[in-house]
mmCIF file of C-alpha atoms in Angstrom:
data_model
loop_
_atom_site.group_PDB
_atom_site.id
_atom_site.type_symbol
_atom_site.label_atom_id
_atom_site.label_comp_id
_atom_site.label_asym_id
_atom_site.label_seq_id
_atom_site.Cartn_x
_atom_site.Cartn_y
_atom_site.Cartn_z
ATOM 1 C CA UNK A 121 -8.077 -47.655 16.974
ATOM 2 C CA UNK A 122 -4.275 -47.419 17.253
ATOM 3 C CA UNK A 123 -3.954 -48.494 13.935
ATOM 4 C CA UNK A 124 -4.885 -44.540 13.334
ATOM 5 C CA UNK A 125 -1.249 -44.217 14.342
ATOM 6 C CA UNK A 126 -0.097 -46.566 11.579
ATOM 7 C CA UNK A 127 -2.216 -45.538 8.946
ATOM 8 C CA UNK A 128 -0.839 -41.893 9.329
ATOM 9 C CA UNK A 129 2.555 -43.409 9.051
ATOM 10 C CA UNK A 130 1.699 -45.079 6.031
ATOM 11 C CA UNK A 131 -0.184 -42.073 4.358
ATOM 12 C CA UNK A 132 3.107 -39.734 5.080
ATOM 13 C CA UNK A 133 5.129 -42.593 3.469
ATOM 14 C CA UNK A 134 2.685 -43.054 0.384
ATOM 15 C CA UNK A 135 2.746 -39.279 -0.262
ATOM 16 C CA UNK A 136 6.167 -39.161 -0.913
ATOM 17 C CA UNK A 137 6.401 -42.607 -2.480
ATOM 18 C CA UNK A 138 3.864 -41.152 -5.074
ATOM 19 C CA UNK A 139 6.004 -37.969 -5.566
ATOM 20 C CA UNK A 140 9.207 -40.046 -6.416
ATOM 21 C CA UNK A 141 8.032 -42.875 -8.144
ATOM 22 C CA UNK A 142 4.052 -41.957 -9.113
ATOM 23 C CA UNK A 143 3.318 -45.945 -7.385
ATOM 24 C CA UNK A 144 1.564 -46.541 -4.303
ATOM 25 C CA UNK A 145 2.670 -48.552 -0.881
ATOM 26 C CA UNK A 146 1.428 -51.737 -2.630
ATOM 27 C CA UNK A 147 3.650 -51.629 -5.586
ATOM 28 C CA UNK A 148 6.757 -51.504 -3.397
ATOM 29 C CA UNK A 149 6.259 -54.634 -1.507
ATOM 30 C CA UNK A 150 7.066 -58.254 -1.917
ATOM 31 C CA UNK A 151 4.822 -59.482 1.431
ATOM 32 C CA UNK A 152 2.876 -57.823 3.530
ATOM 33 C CA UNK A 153 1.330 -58.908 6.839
ATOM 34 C CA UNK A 154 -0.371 -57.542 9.368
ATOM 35 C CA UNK A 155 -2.590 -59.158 12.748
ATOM 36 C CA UNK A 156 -5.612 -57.406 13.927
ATOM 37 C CA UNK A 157 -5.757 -53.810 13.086
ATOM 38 C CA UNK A 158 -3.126 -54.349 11.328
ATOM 39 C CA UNK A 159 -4.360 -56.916 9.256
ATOM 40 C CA UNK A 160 -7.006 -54.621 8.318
ATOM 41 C CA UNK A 161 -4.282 -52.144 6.667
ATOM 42 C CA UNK A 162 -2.477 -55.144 5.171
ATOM 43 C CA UNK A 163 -5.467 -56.118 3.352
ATOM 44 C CA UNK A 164 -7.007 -52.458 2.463
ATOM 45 C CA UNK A 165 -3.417 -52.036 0.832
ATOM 46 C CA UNK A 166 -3.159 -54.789 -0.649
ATOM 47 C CA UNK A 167 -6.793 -54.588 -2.501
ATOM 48 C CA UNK A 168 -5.786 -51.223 -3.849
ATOM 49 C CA UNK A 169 -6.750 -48.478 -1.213
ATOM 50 C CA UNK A 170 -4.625 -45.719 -0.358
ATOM 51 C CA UNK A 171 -3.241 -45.111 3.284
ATOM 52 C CA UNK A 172 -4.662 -41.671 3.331
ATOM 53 C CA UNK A 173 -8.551 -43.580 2.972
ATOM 54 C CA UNK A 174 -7.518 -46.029 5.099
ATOM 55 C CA UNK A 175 -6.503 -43.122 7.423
ATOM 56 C CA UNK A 176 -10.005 -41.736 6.926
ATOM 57 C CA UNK A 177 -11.350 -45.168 7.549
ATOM 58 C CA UNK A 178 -10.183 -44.434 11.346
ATOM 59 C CA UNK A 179 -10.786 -40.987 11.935
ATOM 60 C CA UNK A 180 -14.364 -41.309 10.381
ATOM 61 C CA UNK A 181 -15.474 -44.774 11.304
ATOM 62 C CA UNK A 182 -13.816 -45.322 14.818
ATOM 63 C CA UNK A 183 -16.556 -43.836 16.934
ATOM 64 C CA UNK A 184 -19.317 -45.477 14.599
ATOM 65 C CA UNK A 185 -17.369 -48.991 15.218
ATOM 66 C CA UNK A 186 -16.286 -48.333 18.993
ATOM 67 C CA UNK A 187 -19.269 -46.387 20.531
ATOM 68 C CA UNK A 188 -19.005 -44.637 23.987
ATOM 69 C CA UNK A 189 -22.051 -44.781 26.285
ATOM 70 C CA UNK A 190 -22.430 -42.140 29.517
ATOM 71 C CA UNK A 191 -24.318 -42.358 32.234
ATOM 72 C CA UNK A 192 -26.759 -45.521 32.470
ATOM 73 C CA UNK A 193 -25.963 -46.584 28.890
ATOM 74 C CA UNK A 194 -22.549 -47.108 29.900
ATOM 75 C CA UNK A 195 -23.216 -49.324 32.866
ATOM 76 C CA UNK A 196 -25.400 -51.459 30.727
ATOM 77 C CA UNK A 197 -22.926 -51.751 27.912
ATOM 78 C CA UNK A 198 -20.473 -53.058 30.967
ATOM 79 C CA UNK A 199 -22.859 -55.256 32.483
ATOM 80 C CA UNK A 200 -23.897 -56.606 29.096
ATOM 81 C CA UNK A 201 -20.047 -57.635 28.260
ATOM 82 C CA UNK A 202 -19.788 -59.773 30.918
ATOM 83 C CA UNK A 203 -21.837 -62.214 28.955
ATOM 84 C CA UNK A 204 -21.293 -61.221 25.420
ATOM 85 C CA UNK A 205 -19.019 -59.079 23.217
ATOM 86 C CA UNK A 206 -19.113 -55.462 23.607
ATOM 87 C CA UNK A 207 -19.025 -54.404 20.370
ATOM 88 C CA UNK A 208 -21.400 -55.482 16.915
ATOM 89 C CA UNK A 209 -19.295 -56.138 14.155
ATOM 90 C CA UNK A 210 -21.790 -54.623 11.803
ATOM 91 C CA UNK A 211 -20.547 -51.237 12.092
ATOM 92 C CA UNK A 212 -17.071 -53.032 11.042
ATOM 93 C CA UNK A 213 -18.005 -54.998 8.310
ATOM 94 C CA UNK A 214 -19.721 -51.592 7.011
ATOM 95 C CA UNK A 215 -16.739 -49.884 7.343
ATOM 96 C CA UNK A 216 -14.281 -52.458 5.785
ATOM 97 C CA UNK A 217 -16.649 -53.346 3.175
ATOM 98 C CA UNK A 218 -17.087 -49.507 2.360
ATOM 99 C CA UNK A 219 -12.825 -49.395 1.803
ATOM 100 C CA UNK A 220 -12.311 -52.858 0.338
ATOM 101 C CA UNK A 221 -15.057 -53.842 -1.279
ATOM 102 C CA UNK A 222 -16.964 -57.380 -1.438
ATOM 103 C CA UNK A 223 -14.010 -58.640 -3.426
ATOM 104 C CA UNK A 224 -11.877 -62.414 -2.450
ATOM 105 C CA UNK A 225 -8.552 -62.198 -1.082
ATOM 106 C CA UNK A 226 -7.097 -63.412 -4.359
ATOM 107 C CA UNK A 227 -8.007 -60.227 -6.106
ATOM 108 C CA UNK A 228 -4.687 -58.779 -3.951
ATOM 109 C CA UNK A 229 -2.583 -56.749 -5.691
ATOM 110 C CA UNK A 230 0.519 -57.933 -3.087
ATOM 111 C CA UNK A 231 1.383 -61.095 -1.382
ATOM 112 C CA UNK A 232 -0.375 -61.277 1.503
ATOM 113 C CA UNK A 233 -0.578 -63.291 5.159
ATOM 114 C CA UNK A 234 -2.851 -62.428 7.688
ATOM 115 C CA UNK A 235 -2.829 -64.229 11.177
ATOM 116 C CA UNK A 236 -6.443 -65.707 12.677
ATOM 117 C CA UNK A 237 -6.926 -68.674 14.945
ATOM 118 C CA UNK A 238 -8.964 -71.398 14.191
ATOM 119 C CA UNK A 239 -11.198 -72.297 17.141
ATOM 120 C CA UNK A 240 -12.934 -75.072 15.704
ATOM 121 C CA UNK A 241 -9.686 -76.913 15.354
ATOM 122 C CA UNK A 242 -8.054 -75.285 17.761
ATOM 123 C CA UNK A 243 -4.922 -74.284 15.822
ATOM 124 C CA UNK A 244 -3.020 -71.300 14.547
ATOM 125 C CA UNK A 245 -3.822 -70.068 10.872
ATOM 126 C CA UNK A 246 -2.695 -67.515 8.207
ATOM 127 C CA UNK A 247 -4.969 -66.525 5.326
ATOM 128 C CA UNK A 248 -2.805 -66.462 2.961
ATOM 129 C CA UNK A 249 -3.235 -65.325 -1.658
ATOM 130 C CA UNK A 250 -2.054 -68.061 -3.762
ATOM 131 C CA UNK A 251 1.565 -66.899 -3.787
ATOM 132 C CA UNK A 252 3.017 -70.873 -3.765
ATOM 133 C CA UNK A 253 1.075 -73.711 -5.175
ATOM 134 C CA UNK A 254 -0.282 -75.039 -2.526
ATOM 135 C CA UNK A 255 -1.895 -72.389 -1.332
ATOM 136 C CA UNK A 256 -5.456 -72.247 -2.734
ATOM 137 C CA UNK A 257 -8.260 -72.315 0.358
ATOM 138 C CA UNK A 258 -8.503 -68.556 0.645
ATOM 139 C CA UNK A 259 -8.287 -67.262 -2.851
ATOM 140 C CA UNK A 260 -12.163 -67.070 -2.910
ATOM 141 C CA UNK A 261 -12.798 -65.711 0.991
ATOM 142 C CA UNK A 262 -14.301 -62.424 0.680
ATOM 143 C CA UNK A 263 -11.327 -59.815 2.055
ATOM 144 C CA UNK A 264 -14.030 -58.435 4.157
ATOM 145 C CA UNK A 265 -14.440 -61.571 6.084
ATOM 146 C CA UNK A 266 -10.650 -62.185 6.060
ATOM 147 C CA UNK A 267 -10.016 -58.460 7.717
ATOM 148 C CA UNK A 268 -12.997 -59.516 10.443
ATOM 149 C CA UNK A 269 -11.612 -63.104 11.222
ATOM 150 C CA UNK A 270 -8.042 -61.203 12.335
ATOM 151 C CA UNK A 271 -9.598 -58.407 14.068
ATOM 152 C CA UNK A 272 -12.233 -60.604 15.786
ATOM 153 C CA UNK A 273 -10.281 -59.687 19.654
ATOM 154 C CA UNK A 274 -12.111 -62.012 22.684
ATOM 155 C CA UNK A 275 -14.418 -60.205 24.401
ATOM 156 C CA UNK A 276 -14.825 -57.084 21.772
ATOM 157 C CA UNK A 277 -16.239 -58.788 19.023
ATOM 158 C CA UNK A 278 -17.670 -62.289 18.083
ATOM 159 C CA UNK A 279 -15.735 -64.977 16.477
ATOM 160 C CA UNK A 280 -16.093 -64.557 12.546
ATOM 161 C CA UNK A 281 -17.875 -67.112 10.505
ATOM 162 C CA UNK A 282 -16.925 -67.969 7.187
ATOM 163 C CA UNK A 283 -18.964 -70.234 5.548
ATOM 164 C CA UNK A 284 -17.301 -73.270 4.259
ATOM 165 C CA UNK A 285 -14.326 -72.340 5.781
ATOM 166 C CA UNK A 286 -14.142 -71.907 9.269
ATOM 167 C CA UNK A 287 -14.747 -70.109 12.741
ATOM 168 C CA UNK A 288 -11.941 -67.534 13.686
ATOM 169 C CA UNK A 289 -10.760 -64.940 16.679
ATOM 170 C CA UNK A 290 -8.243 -62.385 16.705
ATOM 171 C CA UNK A 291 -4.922 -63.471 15.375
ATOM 172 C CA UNK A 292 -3.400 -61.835 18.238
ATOM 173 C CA UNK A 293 -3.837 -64.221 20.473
ATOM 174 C CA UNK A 294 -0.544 -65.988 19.242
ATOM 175 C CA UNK A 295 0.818 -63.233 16.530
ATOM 176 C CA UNK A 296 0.522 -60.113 17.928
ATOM 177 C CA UNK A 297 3.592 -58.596 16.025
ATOM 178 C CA UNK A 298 4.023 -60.713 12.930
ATOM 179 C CA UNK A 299 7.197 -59.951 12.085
ATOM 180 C CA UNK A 300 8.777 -63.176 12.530
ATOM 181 C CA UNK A 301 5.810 -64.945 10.513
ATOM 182 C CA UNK A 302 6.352 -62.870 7.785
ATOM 183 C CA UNK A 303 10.334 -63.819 7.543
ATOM 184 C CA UNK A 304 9.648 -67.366 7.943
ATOM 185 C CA UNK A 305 7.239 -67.146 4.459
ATOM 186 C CA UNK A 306 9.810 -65.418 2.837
ATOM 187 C CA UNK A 307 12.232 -68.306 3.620
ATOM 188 C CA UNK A 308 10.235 -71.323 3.790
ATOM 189 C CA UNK A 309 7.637 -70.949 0.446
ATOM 190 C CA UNK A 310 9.376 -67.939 -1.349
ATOM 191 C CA UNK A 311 12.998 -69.161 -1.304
ATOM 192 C CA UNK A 312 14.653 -66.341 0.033
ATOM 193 C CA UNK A 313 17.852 -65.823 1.639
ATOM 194 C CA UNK A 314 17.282 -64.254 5.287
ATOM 195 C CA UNK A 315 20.126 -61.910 4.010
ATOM 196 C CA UNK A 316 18.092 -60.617 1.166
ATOM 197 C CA UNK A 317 15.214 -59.642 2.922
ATOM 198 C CA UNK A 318 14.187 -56.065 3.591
ATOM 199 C CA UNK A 319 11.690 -55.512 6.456
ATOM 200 C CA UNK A 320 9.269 -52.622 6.942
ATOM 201 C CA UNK A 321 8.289 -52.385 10.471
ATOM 202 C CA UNK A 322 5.470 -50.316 11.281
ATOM 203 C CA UNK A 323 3.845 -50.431 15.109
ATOM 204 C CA UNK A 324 0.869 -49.186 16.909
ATOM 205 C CA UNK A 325 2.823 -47.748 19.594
ATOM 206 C CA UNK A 326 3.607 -48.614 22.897
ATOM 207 C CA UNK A 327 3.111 -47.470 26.216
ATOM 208 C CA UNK A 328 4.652 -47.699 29.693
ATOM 209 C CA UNK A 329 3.538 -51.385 30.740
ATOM 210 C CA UNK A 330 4.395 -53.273 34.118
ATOM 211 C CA UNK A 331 2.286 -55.517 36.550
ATOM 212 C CA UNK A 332 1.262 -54.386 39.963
ATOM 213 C CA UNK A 333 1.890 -56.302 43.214
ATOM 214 C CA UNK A 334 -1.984 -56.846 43.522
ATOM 215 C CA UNK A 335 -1.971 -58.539 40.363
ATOM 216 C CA UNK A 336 0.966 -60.734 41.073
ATOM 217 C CA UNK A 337 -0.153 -62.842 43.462
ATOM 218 C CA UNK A 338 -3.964 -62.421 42.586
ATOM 219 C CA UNK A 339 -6.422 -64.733 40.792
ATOM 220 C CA UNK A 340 -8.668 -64.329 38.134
ATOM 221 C CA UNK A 341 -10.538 -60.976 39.628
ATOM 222 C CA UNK A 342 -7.174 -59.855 39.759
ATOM 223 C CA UNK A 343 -5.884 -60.176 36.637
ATOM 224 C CA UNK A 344 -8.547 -59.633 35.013
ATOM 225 C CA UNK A 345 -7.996 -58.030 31.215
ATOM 226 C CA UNK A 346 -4.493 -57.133 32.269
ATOM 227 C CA UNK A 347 -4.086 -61.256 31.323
ATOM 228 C CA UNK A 348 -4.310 -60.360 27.655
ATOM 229 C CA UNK A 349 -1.988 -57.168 27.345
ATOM 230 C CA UNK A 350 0.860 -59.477 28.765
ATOM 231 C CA UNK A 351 0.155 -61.600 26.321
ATOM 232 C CA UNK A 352 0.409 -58.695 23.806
ATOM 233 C CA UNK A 353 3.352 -56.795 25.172
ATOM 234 C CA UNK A 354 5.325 -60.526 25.614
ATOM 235 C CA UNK A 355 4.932 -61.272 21.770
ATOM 236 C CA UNK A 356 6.299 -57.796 20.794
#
């Protein structure tokens, strides 16, 4: 859900991008990336939609894809994430499917690389649209399942299966902010000079983050979730 916050960013941008120049976000982009939630903009961009729907996408959606439970129906949702995810993505793939379509990744209208990780292999990965030659794997992956396989975060939602093409979890695990992954493609398969690159930052926000005593010299009770936001906050 903080991607609300970058989507409204975006939609303020695209508004007066439109007055000046009558193109969207899309059209004014070499590269675009984007993990997670952000992944899911990257892609919605990329495959033609405007910020302002993927804006809506959030405001409309979020409680359908995140539902709150009170009362008893809360403690069973807890109790019942302690042995599976806590969220179906069914309301998600609704939801993306509803802004992007059932289209492949190659249909992108911008270069784009989105961050996953690979758990049959083990390994890092970046779905990536056949901007060099060798890239060809992910042309035909549905941008649906691509937007999924980013956003699929340990313990919220199940890994994503793609058929004939692998088993993936939230590429924030190792590329929370993928900034630097995004300057490396630019260099590495697009030929450019690091001094002729122009980077668009756009965040989720931030908030006052430290780790209590308790936690420093605890174990795994301890730590508990607070294990993955250092992960998060040490990558950005």
């Amino acid at each position: 859900m903080m991607g609300a916050f970058s989507a409204s960013v975006l939609a303020t941008y695209e508004r007066e991008c439109l007055a000046r120049t009558g193109k969207g976000l899309a059209d004014h982009f070499d590269l675009m990336t984007g993990t997670s939630t952000g992944g899911i903009i990257a892609i919605g961009l990329a495959m033609g939609t405007t910020a302002e729907q993927i804006l809506a996408f959030y405001r409309e959606r979020g409680s359908k894809i995140f539902p709150r439970s009170a009362g008893v129906s809360g403690w069973l949702r807890t109790a019942r994430s302690l042995f599976r995810p806590k969220f179906s993505p069914a309301e998600l793939r609704r939801a993306i499917g509803d802004v992007v379509g059932e289209r492949p990744l190659g249909d992108s209208r911008c270069r784009l690389l989105i961050p996953a990780y690979d758990v049959n292999q083990g390994r890092v990965y970046l779905f990536k649209t056949a901007h060099h030659e060798r890239f060809q794997f992910d042309v035909k992956v549905p941008a649906v399942d691509v937007a999924l396989a980013t956003s699929a975060a340990p313990t919220y939602f199940p890994a994503q299966e793609i058929p004939w093409h692998g088993t993936y979890i939230d590429g924030g695990v190792w590329a929370n902010c993928p900034v630097m992954i995004g300057i490396t493609e630019a260099i590495t398969f697009l030929d450019k000079k690091l001094e002729d690159i122009h980077l668009l930052s756009i965040s989720t926000t931030n908030y006052p983050f430290r780790i209590s005593n308790s936690k420093r010299m605890g174990g795994i009770l301890n730590w508990n979730s607070t294990i993955i936001e250092t992960l998060m906050f040490g990558q950005a």
